[in-house]
């Protein structure tokens, strides 16, 4: 049974302008975090969700690299990294800094852009309602225009600008970013199948958005329509897919060609990117070969046995590395809206619905390797140990997408999905044992110490690259961050729902392009579906200070003086701990030293 869409279809009030949207004369800027306590329930569109959506988009302005435009909204940002690409005779300035530092990575960036375009295809009305569509356009183009520069010829793609190790040794503002900033590429003889296919998927998803393709019965952000831009993006999508599939060097993960990328973003596989790229090409391609792309996607899915990653016990997350859970969902959307594209295939709408609902059932009935924390966050051991909110937000986003497209095969499943999504979103927005809404600058209890060099305002005494030293104590230098990094979704609490708000703790406190992305789509959905206030209007300011844990966290970032709360204090683990502690401390000490230097940043 197909259910009618949960979204109202009457909200398409914006005129169908076709130009690059001009930004409002009075720019949107985030209000003070104290605003997060105002109850606005009943306002239409919901004022709190509109503010949240605006703040989340503003985060990407804060992360901009290159020469900033005259209408840049973030008063404390400066032009930066203006020589990017000079080492290879190209202009690779622009784009976005990936996370808390100043490296630019194509792989997670293009995942982020794909995710946001996909969300706008689903619930673009949310952006319209919040008057944020022009900022969405601006945000996407700042990323896409850089990806275009990074793809100067069909078989060349730049995948990283900047040196991760050098960058990790620098903790300062955007005026003294250390050099050199080398540019790394993949090409026909040294290919990167995953990164090329992922960039193709981003271009194709956004081409579909800019050409006003429809992905669910009620979606549309027709204000973005620009056929010139859409076909430019489509050309890059096609070329990159052909490069991924047919490179003379064969197929391989991109860190084989560019080992430097493995410091932060080593990819585990490329079949998921190939399938997702082929599906977005099947959506964006209006010619008759859309069916060929769909057939390709089905081929990648079955020949690489991707379905095994969706089974209970080995269920995978959806993130910058792993797109597999998105495949059956996008395929189901496609099969539902464009039955002619899939008509020649044995993989039908029902095929994908079965796969999707089996996968979701793992979380609804908690019968896989993931579990709910005591506070109610879905937790994947390993994946969630660094950035616990990210897997949860991405699962919630996927479930919301499927449910609100009316694809659930029963009303009871539909209800279960909606309930699960609500639980995860509420948790992130403050319904958690810490009383923290985990978005910077949103509520008085929001994190105050994001791991972000750009927002600290710290100036190193000597930024000369040969003398770089990060301050010994990131938590104390400076005492308070100079700038509020509005809209940054941070990593998140530990498996016992505990959160320390320590700047040095990149596992909990780092921000990243891909951390904020799923909440953007969920906020747009909340607006489009007329939700009441985000949970945090009910959270008492100051409540976090009363429960803030003592000691320090135990994770990949912070281990010295580590006093584990919850888990380790229970049962026999302590006894075991005492026995191995002497040897362990020595090994951990050596490990911390090594990890801190080589791998300061997250890698799942
Ligand atoms: C459409 O996008 C292109 C490429 O970015 C841009 O040059 C053009 O101004 C846009 N079209 C209109 C009508 O504004
Ligand atoms: C927040 O503050 C601004 C003024 O800075 C105000 O216009 C707005 O209505 C307030 N409320 C919300 C929910 O953002
Ligand atoms: C969007 O803009 C319209 C027209 O200027 C205005 O009436 C409305 O209040 C704005 N909505 C939000 C959420 O800012
Ligand atoms: C930008 O430059 C100004 C000085 O012109 C400085 O105060 C500010 O901290 C800089 N911003 C960053 C992010 O470093
Ligand atoms: C191709 O990429 C590899 C890996 O980045 C690089 O070493 C090589 O120089 C590149 N080839 C060309 C012709 O630029
Ligand atoms: C975009 O698509 C929607 C729904 O398919 C349609 O109503 C709208 O007119 C289209 N807009 C433009 C500018 O073509
Ligand atoms: C790969 O190469 C084959 C043989 O030339 C060609 O038929 C096919 O269309 C190419 N695939 C893509 C995606 O371009
Ligand atoms: C689809 O057609 C485009 C040209 O219109 C071509 O570049 C592309 O390789 C084709 N894709 C497949 C899978 O045949
Ligand atoms: C579709 O066909 C492929 C082989 O071409 C096979 O591996 C797959 O199991 C089939 N799928 C279904 C749903 O029958
Ligand atoms: C950086 O330090 C090196 C070695 O101390 C020195 O040779 C160089 O001149 C310095 N550069 C700048 C820009 O201060
Ligand atoms: C806000 O409104 C929604 C319905 O729109 C309702 O379910 C919810 O309980 C209200 N919350 C508060 C705090 O009033």
PDB file of N, CA, C and O in Angstrom, residues 336-404:
ATOM      1  N   UNK A 336       9.324   5.219  -7.713  1.00  0.00           N
ATOM      2  CA  UNK A 336       7.984   5.688  -7.428  1.00  0.00           C
ATOM      3  C   UNK A 336       7.595   6.883  -8.308  1.00  0.00           C
ATOM      4  O   UNK A 336       6.471   6.975  -8.786  1.00  0.00           O
ATOM      5  N   UNK A 337       8.535   7.776  -8.570  1.00  0.00           N
ATOM      6  CA  UNK A 337       8.207   8.992  -9.331  1.00  0.00           C
ATOM      7  C   UNK A 337       8.445   8.805 -10.837  1.00  0.00           C
ATOM      8  O   UNK A 337       7.777   9.430 -11.650  1.00  0.00           O
ATOM      9  N   UNK A 338       9.409   7.960 -11.212  1.00  0.00           N
ATOM     10  CA  UNK A 338       9.719   7.742 -12.635  1.00  0.00           C
ATOM     11  C   UNK A 338       9.640   6.255 -12.982  1.00  0.00           C
ATOM     12  O   UNK A 338      10.657   5.622 -13.298  1.00  0.00           O
ATOM     13  N   UNK A 339       8.430   5.671 -12.959  1.00  0.00           N
ATOM     14  CA  UNK A 339       8.312   4.227 -13.194  1.00  0.00           C
ATOM     15  C   UNK A 339       8.878   3.803 -14.554  1.00  0.00           C
ATOM     16  O   UNK A 339       9.407   2.687 -14.685  1.00  0.00           O
ATOM     17  N   UNK A 340       8.838   4.695 -15.541  1.00  0.00           N
ATOM     18  CA  UNK A 340       9.359   4.328 -16.858  1.00  0.00           C
ATOM     19  C   UNK A 340      10.869   4.088 -16.832  1.00  0.00           C
ATOM     20  O   UNK A 340      11.390   3.257 -17.578  1.00  0.00           O
ATOM     21  N   UNK A 341      11.590   4.816 -15.959  1.00  0.00           N
ATOM     22  CA  UNK A 341      13.049   4.669 -15.892  1.00  0.00           C
ATOM     23  C   UNK A 341      13.429   3.283 -15.376  1.00  0.00           C
ATOM     24  O   UNK A 341      14.458   2.723 -15.758  1.00  0.00           O
ATOM     25  N   UNK A 342      12.615   2.694 -14.520  1.00  0.00           N
ATOM     26  CA  UNK A 342      12.978   1.412 -13.910  1.00  0.00           C
ATOM     27  C   UNK A 342      12.208   0.238 -14.517  1.00  0.00           C
ATOM     28  O   UNK A 342      12.424  -0.911 -14.119  1.00  0.00           O
ATOM     29  N   UNK A 343      11.359   0.528 -15.499  1.00  0.00           N
ATOM     30  CA  UNK A 343      10.424  -0.508 -15.946  1.00  0.00           C
ATOM     31  C   UNK A 343      11.107  -1.736 -16.541  1.00  0.00           C
ATOM     32  O   UNK A 343      10.585  -2.837 -16.454  1.00  0.00           O
ATOM     33  N   UNK A 344      12.310  -1.554 -17.125  1.00  0.00           N
ATOM     34  CA  UNK A 344      12.960  -2.710 -17.742  1.00  0.00           C
ATOM     35  C   UNK A 344      13.758  -3.555 -16.762  1.00  0.00           C
ATOM     36  O   UNK A 344      14.356  -4.549 -17.147  1.00  0.00           O
ATOM     37  N   UNK A 345      13.775  -3.174 -15.486  1.00  0.00           N
ATOM     38  CA  UNK A 345      14.664  -3.833 -14.525  1.00  0.00           C
ATOM     39  C   UNK A 345      13.893  -4.775 -13.616  1.00  0.00           C
ATOM     40  O   UNK A 345      12.699  -4.588 -13.369  1.00  0.00           O
ATOM     41  N   UNK A 346      14.601  -5.777 -13.091  1.00  0.00           N
ATOM     42  CA  UNK A 346      13.949  -6.651 -12.109  1.00  0.00           C
ATOM     43  C   UNK A 346      13.937  -6.018 -10.717  1.00  0.00           C
ATOM     44  O   UNK A 346      13.338  -6.531  -9.798  1.00  0.00           O
ATOM     45  N   UNK A 347      14.651  -4.898 -10.553  1.00  0.00           N
ATOM     46  CA  UNK A 347      14.654  -4.216  -9.254  1.00  0.00           C
ATOM     47  C   UNK A 347      13.560  -3.152  -9.268  1.00  0.00           C
ATOM     48  O   UNK A 347      13.731  -2.081  -9.834  1.00  0.00           O
ATOM     49  N   UNK A 348      12.461  -3.458  -8.651  1.00  0.00           N
ATOM     50  CA  UNK A 348      11.270  -2.618  -8.709  1.00  0.00           C
ATOM     51  C   UNK A 348      11.090  -1.826  -7.417  1.00  0.00           C
ATOM     52  O   UNK A 348      11.840  -2.000  -6.458  1.00  0.00           O
ATOM     53  N   UNK A 349      10.065  -1.017  -7.407  1.00  0.00           N
ATOM     54  CA  UNK A 349       9.740  -0.280  -6.185  1.00  0.00           C
ATOM     55  C   UNK A 349       9.608  -1.228  -4.996  1.00  0.00           C
ATOM     56  O   UNK A 349      10.156  -0.984  -3.919  1.00  0.00           O
ATOM     57  N   UNK A 350       8.920  -2.352  -5.209  1.00  0.00           N
ATOM     58  CA  UNK A 350       8.707  -3.306  -4.108  1.00  0.00           C
ATOM     59  C   UNK A 350      10.031  -3.903  -3.627  1.00  0.00           C
ATOM     60  O   UNK A 350      10.221  -4.110  -2.424  1.00  0.00           O
ATOM     61  N   UNK A 351      10.951  -4.174  -4.575  1.00  0.00           N
ATOM     62  CA  UNK A 351      12.269  -4.680  -4.190  1.00  0.00           C
ATOM     63  C   UNK A 351      12.913  -3.751  -3.169  1.00  0.00           C
ATOM     64  O   UNK A 351      13.393  -4.176  -2.112  1.00  0.00           O
ATOM     65  N   UNK A 352      12.911  -2.469  -3.495  1.00  0.00           N
ATOM     66  CA  UNK A 352      13.619  -1.494  -2.651  1.00  0.00           C
ATOM     67  C   UNK A 352      12.877  -1.255  -1.346  1.00  0.00           C
ATOM     68  O   UNK A 352      13.510  -1.080  -0.299  1.00  0.00           O
ATOM     69  N   UNK A 353      11.545  -1.233  -1.412  1.00  0.00           N
ATOM     70  CA  UNK A 353      10.783  -1.038  -0.165  1.00  0.00           C
ATOM     71  C   UNK A 353      11.113  -2.126   0.841  1.00  0.00           C
ATOM     72  O   UNK A 353      11.292  -1.868   2.029  1.00  0.00           O
ATOM     73  N   UNK A 354      11.221  -3.356   0.342  1.00  0.00           N
ATOM     74  CA  UNK A 354      11.558  -4.476   1.210  1.00  0.00           C
ATOM     75  C   UNK A 354      12.927  -4.280   1.865  1.00  0.00           C
ATOM     76  O   UNK A 354      13.097  -4.454   3.076  1.00  0.00           O
ATOM     77  N   UNK A 355      13.898  -3.887   1.042  1.00  0.00           N
ATOM     78  CA  UNK A 355      15.256  -3.684   1.553  1.00  0.00           C
ATOM     79  C   UNK A 355      15.269  -2.569   2.602  1.00  0.00           C
ATOM     80  O   UNK A 355      15.846  -2.707   3.686  1.00  0.00           O
ATOM     81  N   UNK A 356      14.622  -1.465   2.264  1.00  0.00           N
ATOM     82  CA  UNK A 356      14.617  -0.306   3.165  1.00  0.00           C
ATOM     83  C   UNK A 356      13.948  -0.665   4.488  1.00  0.00           C
ATOM     84  O   UNK A 356      14.474  -0.370   5.572  1.00  0.00           O
ATOM     85  N   UNK A 357      12.800  -1.317   4.415  1.00  0.00           N
ATOM     86  CA  UNK A 357      12.044  -1.554   5.645  1.00  0.00           C
ATOM     87  C   UNK A 357      12.719  -2.607   6.522  1.00  0.00           C
ATOM     88  O   UNK A 357      12.654  -2.533   7.745  1.00  0.00           O
ATOM     89  N   UNK A 358      13.395  -3.578   5.895  1.00  0.00           N
ATOM     90  CA  UNK A 358      14.199  -4.525   6.680  1.00  0.00           C
ATOM     91  C   UNK A 358      15.318  -3.786   7.415  1.00  0.00           C
ATOM     92  O   UNK A 358      15.611  -4.074   8.581  1.00  0.00           O
ATOM     93  N   UNK A 359      15.934  -2.857   6.711  1.00  0.00           N
ATOM     94  CA  UNK A 359      17.028  -2.079   7.319  1.00  0.00           C
ATOM     95  C   UNK A 359      16.496  -1.208   8.467  1.00  0.00           C
ATOM     96  O   UNK A 359      17.057  -1.214   9.566  1.00  0.00           O
ATOM     97  N   UNK A 360      15.430  -0.488   8.234  1.00  0.00           N
ATOM     98  CA  UNK A 360      14.878   0.367   9.287  1.00  0.00           C
ATOM     99  C   UNK A 360      14.430  -0.448  10.503  1.00  0.00           C
ATOM    100  O   UNK A 360      14.539  -0.002  11.642  1.00  0.00           O
ATOM    101  N   UNK A 361      13.939  -1.639  10.230  1.00  0.00           N
ATOM    102  CA  UNK A 361      13.462  -2.488  11.325  1.00  0.00           C
ATOM    103  C   UNK A 361      14.574  -2.791  12.341  1.00  0.00           C
ATOM    104  O   UNK A 361      14.305  -2.998  13.523  1.00  0.00           O
ATOM    105  N   UNK A 362      15.818  -2.804  11.862  1.00  0.00           N
ATOM    106  CA  UNK A 362      16.944  -3.048  12.768  1.00  0.00           C
ATOM    107  C   UNK A 362      16.954  -2.000  13.878  1.00  0.00           C
ATOM    108  O   UNK A 362      17.231  -2.305  15.040  1.00  0.00           O
ATOM    109  N   UNK A 363      16.610  -0.764  13.520  1.00  0.00           N
ATOM    110  CA  UNK A 363      16.655   0.331  14.506  1.00  0.00           C
ATOM    111  C   UNK A 363      15.358   0.423  15.295  1.00  0.00           C
ATOM    112  O   UNK A 363      15.363   0.749  16.476  1.00  0.00           O
ATOM    113  N   UNK A 364      14.264   0.124  14.618  1.00  0.00           N
ATOM    114  CA  UNK A 364      12.974   0.185  15.307  1.00  0.00           C
ATOM    115  C   UNK A 364      12.939  -0.879  16.403  1.00  0.00           C
ATOM    116  O   UNK A 364      12.478  -0.631  17.512  1.00  0.00           O
ATOM    117  N   UNK A 365      13.439  -2.064  16.079  1.00  0.00           N
ATOM    118  CA  UNK A 365      13.392  -3.160  17.050  1.00  0.00           C
ATOM    119  C   UNK A 365      14.732  -3.461  17.700  1.00  0.00           C
ATOM    120  O   UNK A 365      14.866  -4.462  18.416  1.00  0.00           O
ATOM    121  N   UNK A 366      15.718  -2.618  17.462  1.00  0.00           N
ATOM    122  CA  UNK A 366      17.044  -2.759  18.089  1.00  0.00           C
ATOM    123  C   UNK A 366      17.498  -4.223  18.041  1.00  0.00           C
ATOM    124  O   UNK A 366      17.561  -4.911  19.047  1.00  0.00           O
ATOM    125  N   UNK A 367      17.803  -4.667  16.822  1.00  0.00           N
ATOM    126  CA  UNK A 367      18.208  -6.065  16.722  1.00  0.00           C
ATOM    127  C   UNK A 367      19.476  -6.235  15.883  1.00  0.00           C
ATOM    128  O   UNK A 367      19.689  -7.263  15.257  1.00  0.00           O
ATOM    129  N   UNK A 368      20.333  -5.202  15.900  1.00  0.00           N
ATOM    130  CA  UNK A 368      21.598  -5.317  15.176  1.00  0.00           C
ATOM    131  C   UNK A 368      22.759  -4.995  16.072  1.00  0.00           C
ATOM    132  O   UNK A 368      22.704  -5.229  17.280  1.00  0.00           O
ATOM    133  N   UNK A 369      23.820  -4.461  15.491  1.00  0.00           N
ATOM    134  CA  UNK A 369      24.989  -4.091  16.298  1.00  0.00           C
ATOM    135  C   UNK A 369      24.796  -2.733  16.961  1.00  0.00           C
ATOM    136  O   UNK A 369      25.507  -2.380  17.895  1.00  0.00           O
ATOM    137  N   UNK A 370      23.827  -1.958  16.488  1.00  0.00           N
ATOM    138  CA  UNK A 370      23.565  -0.641  17.066  1.00  0.00           C
ATOM    139  C   UNK A 370      22.574  -0.791  18.215  1.00  0.00           C
ATOM    140  O   UNK A 370      21.831  -1.763  18.281  1.00  0.00           O
ATOM    141  N   UNK A 371      22.592   0.186  19.121  1.00  0.00           N
ATOM    142  CA  UNK A 371      21.685   0.120  20.267  1.00  0.00           C
ATOM    143  C   UNK A 371      21.317   1.537  20.670  1.00  0.00           C
ATOM    144  O   UNK A 371      21.918   2.506  20.192  1.00  0.00           O
ATOM    145  N   UNK A 372      20.336   1.673  21.539  1.00  0.00           N
ATOM    146  CA  UNK A 372      19.987   2.989  22.060  1.00  0.00           C
ATOM    147  C   UNK A 372      20.745   3.237  23.350  1.00  0.00           C
ATOM    148  O   UNK A 372      20.762   2.377  24.236  1.00  0.00           O
ATOM    149  N   UNK A 373      21.362   4.402  23.498  1.00  0.00           N
ATOM    150  CA  UNK A 373      21.974   4.762  24.778  1.00  0.00           C
ATOM    151  C   UNK A 373      20.851   4.931  25.802  1.00  0.00           C
ATOM    152  O   UNK A 373      19.671   5.028  25.437  1.00  0.00           O
ATOM    153  N   UNK A 374      21.224   4.999  27.075  1.00  0.00           N
ATOM    154  CA  UNK A 374      20.199   5.195  28.104  1.00  0.00           C
ATOM    155  C   UNK A 374      19.378   6.449  27.819  1.00  0.00           C
ATOM    156  O   UNK A 374      18.188   6.506  28.102  1.00  0.00           O
ATOM    157  N   UNK A 375      20.040   7.459  27.251  1.00  0.00           N
ATOM    158  CA  UNK A 375      19.332   8.703  26.937  1.00  0.00           C
ATOM    159  C   UNK A 375      18.526   8.633  25.648  1.00  0.00           C
ATOM    160  O   UNK A 375      17.778   9.560  25.343  1.00  0.00           O
ATOM    161  N   UNK A 376      18.717   7.562  24.850  1.00  0.00           N
ATOM    162  CA  UNK A 376      17.880   7.371  23.666  1.00  0.00           C
ATOM    163  C   UNK A 376      18.513   7.661  22.322  1.00  0.00           C
ATOM    164  O   UNK A 376      17.823   7.719  21.305  1.00  0.00           O
ATOM    165  N   UNK A 377      19.840   7.808  22.292  1.00  0.00           N
ATOM    166  CA  UNK A 377      20.522   8.066  21.014  1.00  0.00           C
ATOM    167  C   UNK A 377      20.904   6.744  20.358  1.00  0.00           C
ATOM    168  O   UNK A 377      21.480   5.872  21.016  1.00  0.00           O
ATOM    169  N   UNK A 378      20.613   6.597  19.065  1.00  0.00           N
ATOM    170  CA  UNK A 378      21.027   5.368  18.385  1.00  0.00           C
ATOM    171  C   UNK A 378      22.550   5.407  18.234  1.00  0.00           C
ATOM    172  O   UNK A 378      23.115   6.400  17.790  1.00  0.00           O
ATOM    173  N   UNK A 379      23.192   4.321  18.677  1.00  0.00           N
ATOM    174  CA  UNK A 379      24.651   4.319  18.806  1.00  0.00           C
ATOM    175  C   UNK A 379      25.246   3.118  18.089  1.00  0.00           C
ATOM    176  O   UNK A 379      24.839   1.983  18.314  1.00  0.00           O
ATOM    177  N   UNK A 380      26.212   3.382  17.211  1.00  0.00           N
ATOM    178  CA  UNK A 380      26.910   2.334  16.474  1.00  0.00           C
ATOM    179  C   UNK A 380      28.316   2.209  17.042  1.00  0.00           C
ATOM    180  O   UNK A 380      29.149   3.090  16.804  1.00  0.00           O
ATOM    181  N   UNK A 381      28.610   1.140  17.807  1.00  0.00           N
ATOM    182  CA  UNK A 381      29.965   1.002  18.348  1.00  0.00           C
ATOM    183  C   UNK A 381      30.983   1.148  17.210  1.00  0.00           C
ATOM    184  O   UNK A 381      30.799   0.572  16.137  1.00  0.00           O
ATOM    185  N   UNK A 382      32.014   1.918  17.461  1.00  0.00           N
ATOM    186  CA  UNK A 382      32.990   2.184  16.391  1.00  0.00           C
ATOM    187  C   UNK A 382      32.624   3.471  15.676  1.00  0.00           C
ATOM    188  O   UNK A 382      33.195   4.519  15.941  1.00  0.00           O
ATOM    189  N   UNK A 383      31.619   3.404  14.843  1.00  0.00           N
ATOM    190  CA  UNK A 383      31.247   4.583  14.053  1.00  0.00           C
ATOM    191  C   UNK A 383      30.870   5.772  14.928  1.00  0.00           C
ATOM    192  O   UNK A 383      31.162   6.913  14.593  1.00  0.00           O
ATOM    193  N   UNK A 384      30.176   5.510  16.035  1.00  0.00           N
ATOM    194  CA  UNK A 384      29.672   6.603  16.863  1.00  0.00           C
ATOM    195  C   UNK A 384      30.684   7.075  17.900  1.00  0.00           C
ATOM    196  O   UNK A 384      30.425   8.049  18.607  1.00  0.00           O
ATOM    197  N   UNK A 385      31.825   6.356  18.029  1.00  0.00           N
ATOM    198  CA  UNK A 385      32.790   6.719  19.065  1.00  0.00           C
ATOM    199  C   UNK A 385      33.401   8.096  18.817  1.00  0.00           C
ATOM    200  O   UNK A 385      33.841   8.771  19.738  1.00  0.00           O
ATOM    201  N   UNK A 386      33.450   8.481  17.562  1.00  0.00           N
ATOM    202  CA  UNK A 386      33.836   9.847  17.225  1.00  0.00           C
ATOM    203  C   UNK A 386      32.651  10.437  16.494  1.00  0.00           C
ATOM    204  O   UNK A 386      32.237   9.921  15.480  1.00  0.00           O
ATOM    205  N   UNK A 387      32.089  11.504  17.036  1.00  0.00           N
ATOM    206  CA  UNK A 387      30.931  12.153  16.414  1.00  0.00           C
ATOM    207  C   UNK A 387      29.685  11.271  16.504  1.00  0.00           C
ATOM    208  O   UNK A 387      29.152  10.802  15.500  1.00  0.00           O
ATOM    209  N   UNK A 388      29.202  11.078  17.722  1.00  0.00           N
ATOM    210  CA  UNK A 388      28.069  10.186  17.957  1.00  0.00           C
ATOM    211  C   UNK A 388      26.761  10.681  17.328  1.00  0.00           C
ATOM    212  O   UNK A 388      25.877   9.877  17.033  1.00  0.00           O
ATOM    213  N   UNK A 389      26.640  11.984  17.136  1.00  0.00           N
ATOM    214  CA  UNK A 389      25.365  12.487  16.607  1.00  0.00           C
ATOM    215  C   UNK A 389      25.217  12.227  15.123  1.00  0.00           C
ATOM    216  O   UNK A 389      24.102  12.161  14.604  1.00  0.00           O
ATOM    217  N   UNK A 390      26.337  12.081  14.439  1.00  0.00           N
ATOM    218  CA  UNK A 390      26.269  12.008  12.984  1.00  0.00           C
ATOM    219  C   UNK A 390      25.538  10.776  12.451  1.00  0.00           C
ATOM    220  O   UNK A 390      24.639  10.902  11.613  1.00  0.00           O
ATOM    221  N   UNK A 391      25.857   9.566  12.942  1.00  0.00           N
ATOM    222  CA  UNK A 391      25.084   8.405  12.464  1.00  0.00           C
ATOM    223  C   UNK A 391      23.594   8.535  12.795  1.00  0.00           C
ATOM    224  O   UNK A 391      22.742   8.193  11.969  1.00  0.00           O
ATOM    225  N   UNK A 392      23.299   9.060  13.980  1.00  0.00           N
ATOM    226  CA  UNK A 392      21.900   9.183  14.399  1.00  0.00           C
ATOM    227  C   UNK A 392      21.143  10.174  13.509  1.00  0.00           C
ATOM    228  O   UNK A 392      20.020   9.905  13.064  1.00  0.00           O
ATOM    229  N   UNK A 393      21.760  11.320  13.241  1.00  0.00           N
ATOM    230  CA  UNK A 393      21.094  12.321  12.406  1.00  0.00           C
ATOM    231  C   UNK A 393      20.907  11.823  10.982  1.00  0.00           C
ATOM    232  O   UNK A 393      19.884  12.094  10.346  1.00  0.00           O
ATOM    233  N   UNK A 394      21.895  11.078  10.492  1.00  0.00           N
ATOM    234  CA  UNK A 394      21.768  10.588   9.122  1.00  0.00           C
ATOM    235  C   UNK A 394      20.693   9.506   8.996  1.00  0.00           C
ATOM    236  O   UNK A 394      19.943   9.486   8.016  1.00  0.00           O
ATOM    237  N   UNK A 395      20.602   8.622   9.978  1.00  0.00           N
ATOM    238  CA  UNK A 395      19.530   7.624   9.940  1.00  0.00           C
ATOM    239  C   UNK A 395      18.173   8.330  10.031  1.00  0.00           C
ATOM    240  O   UNK A 395      17.226   8.002   9.303  1.00  0.00           O
ATOM    241  N   UNK A 396      18.089   9.317  10.923  1.00  0.00           N
ATOM    242  CA  UNK A 396      16.826  10.052  11.063  1.00  0.00           C
ATOM    243  C   UNK A 396      16.451  10.737   9.750  1.00  0.00           C
ATOM    244  O   UNK A 396      15.288  10.716   9.327  1.00  0.00           O
ATOM    245  N   UNK A 397      17.452  11.319   9.102  1.00  0.00           N
ATOM    246  CA  UNK A 397      17.182  11.993   7.827  1.00  0.00           C
ATOM    247  C   UNK A 397      16.653  11.013   6.780  1.00  0.00           C
ATOM    248  O   UNK A 397      15.681  11.288   6.073  1.00  0.00           O
ATOM    249  N   UNK A 398      17.290   9.841   6.699  1.00  0.00           N
ATOM    250  CA  UNK A 398      16.859   8.853   5.704  1.00  0.00           C
ATOM    251  C   UNK A 398      15.438   8.363   5.999  1.00  0.00           C
ATOM    252  O   UNK A 398      14.607   8.214   5.093  1.00  0.00           O
ATOM    253  N   UNK A 399      15.166   8.110   7.259  1.00  0.00           N
ATOM    254  CA  UNK A 399      13.842   7.600   7.637  1.00  0.00           C
ATOM    255  C   UNK A 399      12.765   8.645   7.382  1.00  0.00           C
ATOM    256  O   UNK A 399      11.681   8.340   6.891  1.00  0.00           O
ATOM    257  N   UNK A 400      13.083   9.882   7.731  1.00  0.00           N
ATOM    258  CA  UNK A 400      12.153  10.978   7.478  1.00  0.00           C
ATOM    259  C   UNK A 400      11.843  11.074   5.981  1.00  0.00           C
ATOM    260  O   UNK A 400      10.696  11.201   5.572  1.00  0.00           O
ATOM    261  N   UNK A 401      12.898  10.981   5.175  1.00  0.00           N
ATOM    262  CA  UNK A 401      12.755  11.095   3.720  1.00  0.00           C
ATOM    263  C   UNK A 401      11.798  10.019   3.201  1.00  0.00           C
ATOM    264  O   UNK A 401      10.877  10.275   2.445  1.00  0.00           O
ATOM    265  N   UNK A 402      12.041   8.797   3.625  1.00  0.00           N
ATOM    266  CA  UNK A 402      11.256   7.656   3.152  1.00  0.00           C
ATOM    267  C   UNK A 402       9.816   7.777   3.626  1.00  0.00           C
ATOM    268  O   UNK A 402       8.874   7.594   2.842  1.00  0.00           O
ATOM    269  N   UNK A 403       9.652   8.117   4.904  1.00  0.00           N
ATOM    270  CA  UNK A 403       8.296   8.217   5.453  1.00  0.00           C
ATOM    271  C   UNK A 403       7.529   9.363   4.807  1.00  0.00           C
ATOM    272  O   UNK A 403       6.370   9.202   4.419  1.00  0.00           O
ATOM    273  N   UNK A 404       8.172  10.505   4.654  1.00  0.00           N
ATOM    274  CA  UNK A 404       7.408  11.649   4.160  1.00  0.00           C
ATOM    275  C   UNK A 404       7.200  11.587   2.649  1.00  0.00           C
ATOM    276  O   UNK A 404       6.356  12.297   2.112  1.00  0.00           O
TER     277      UNK A 404
END
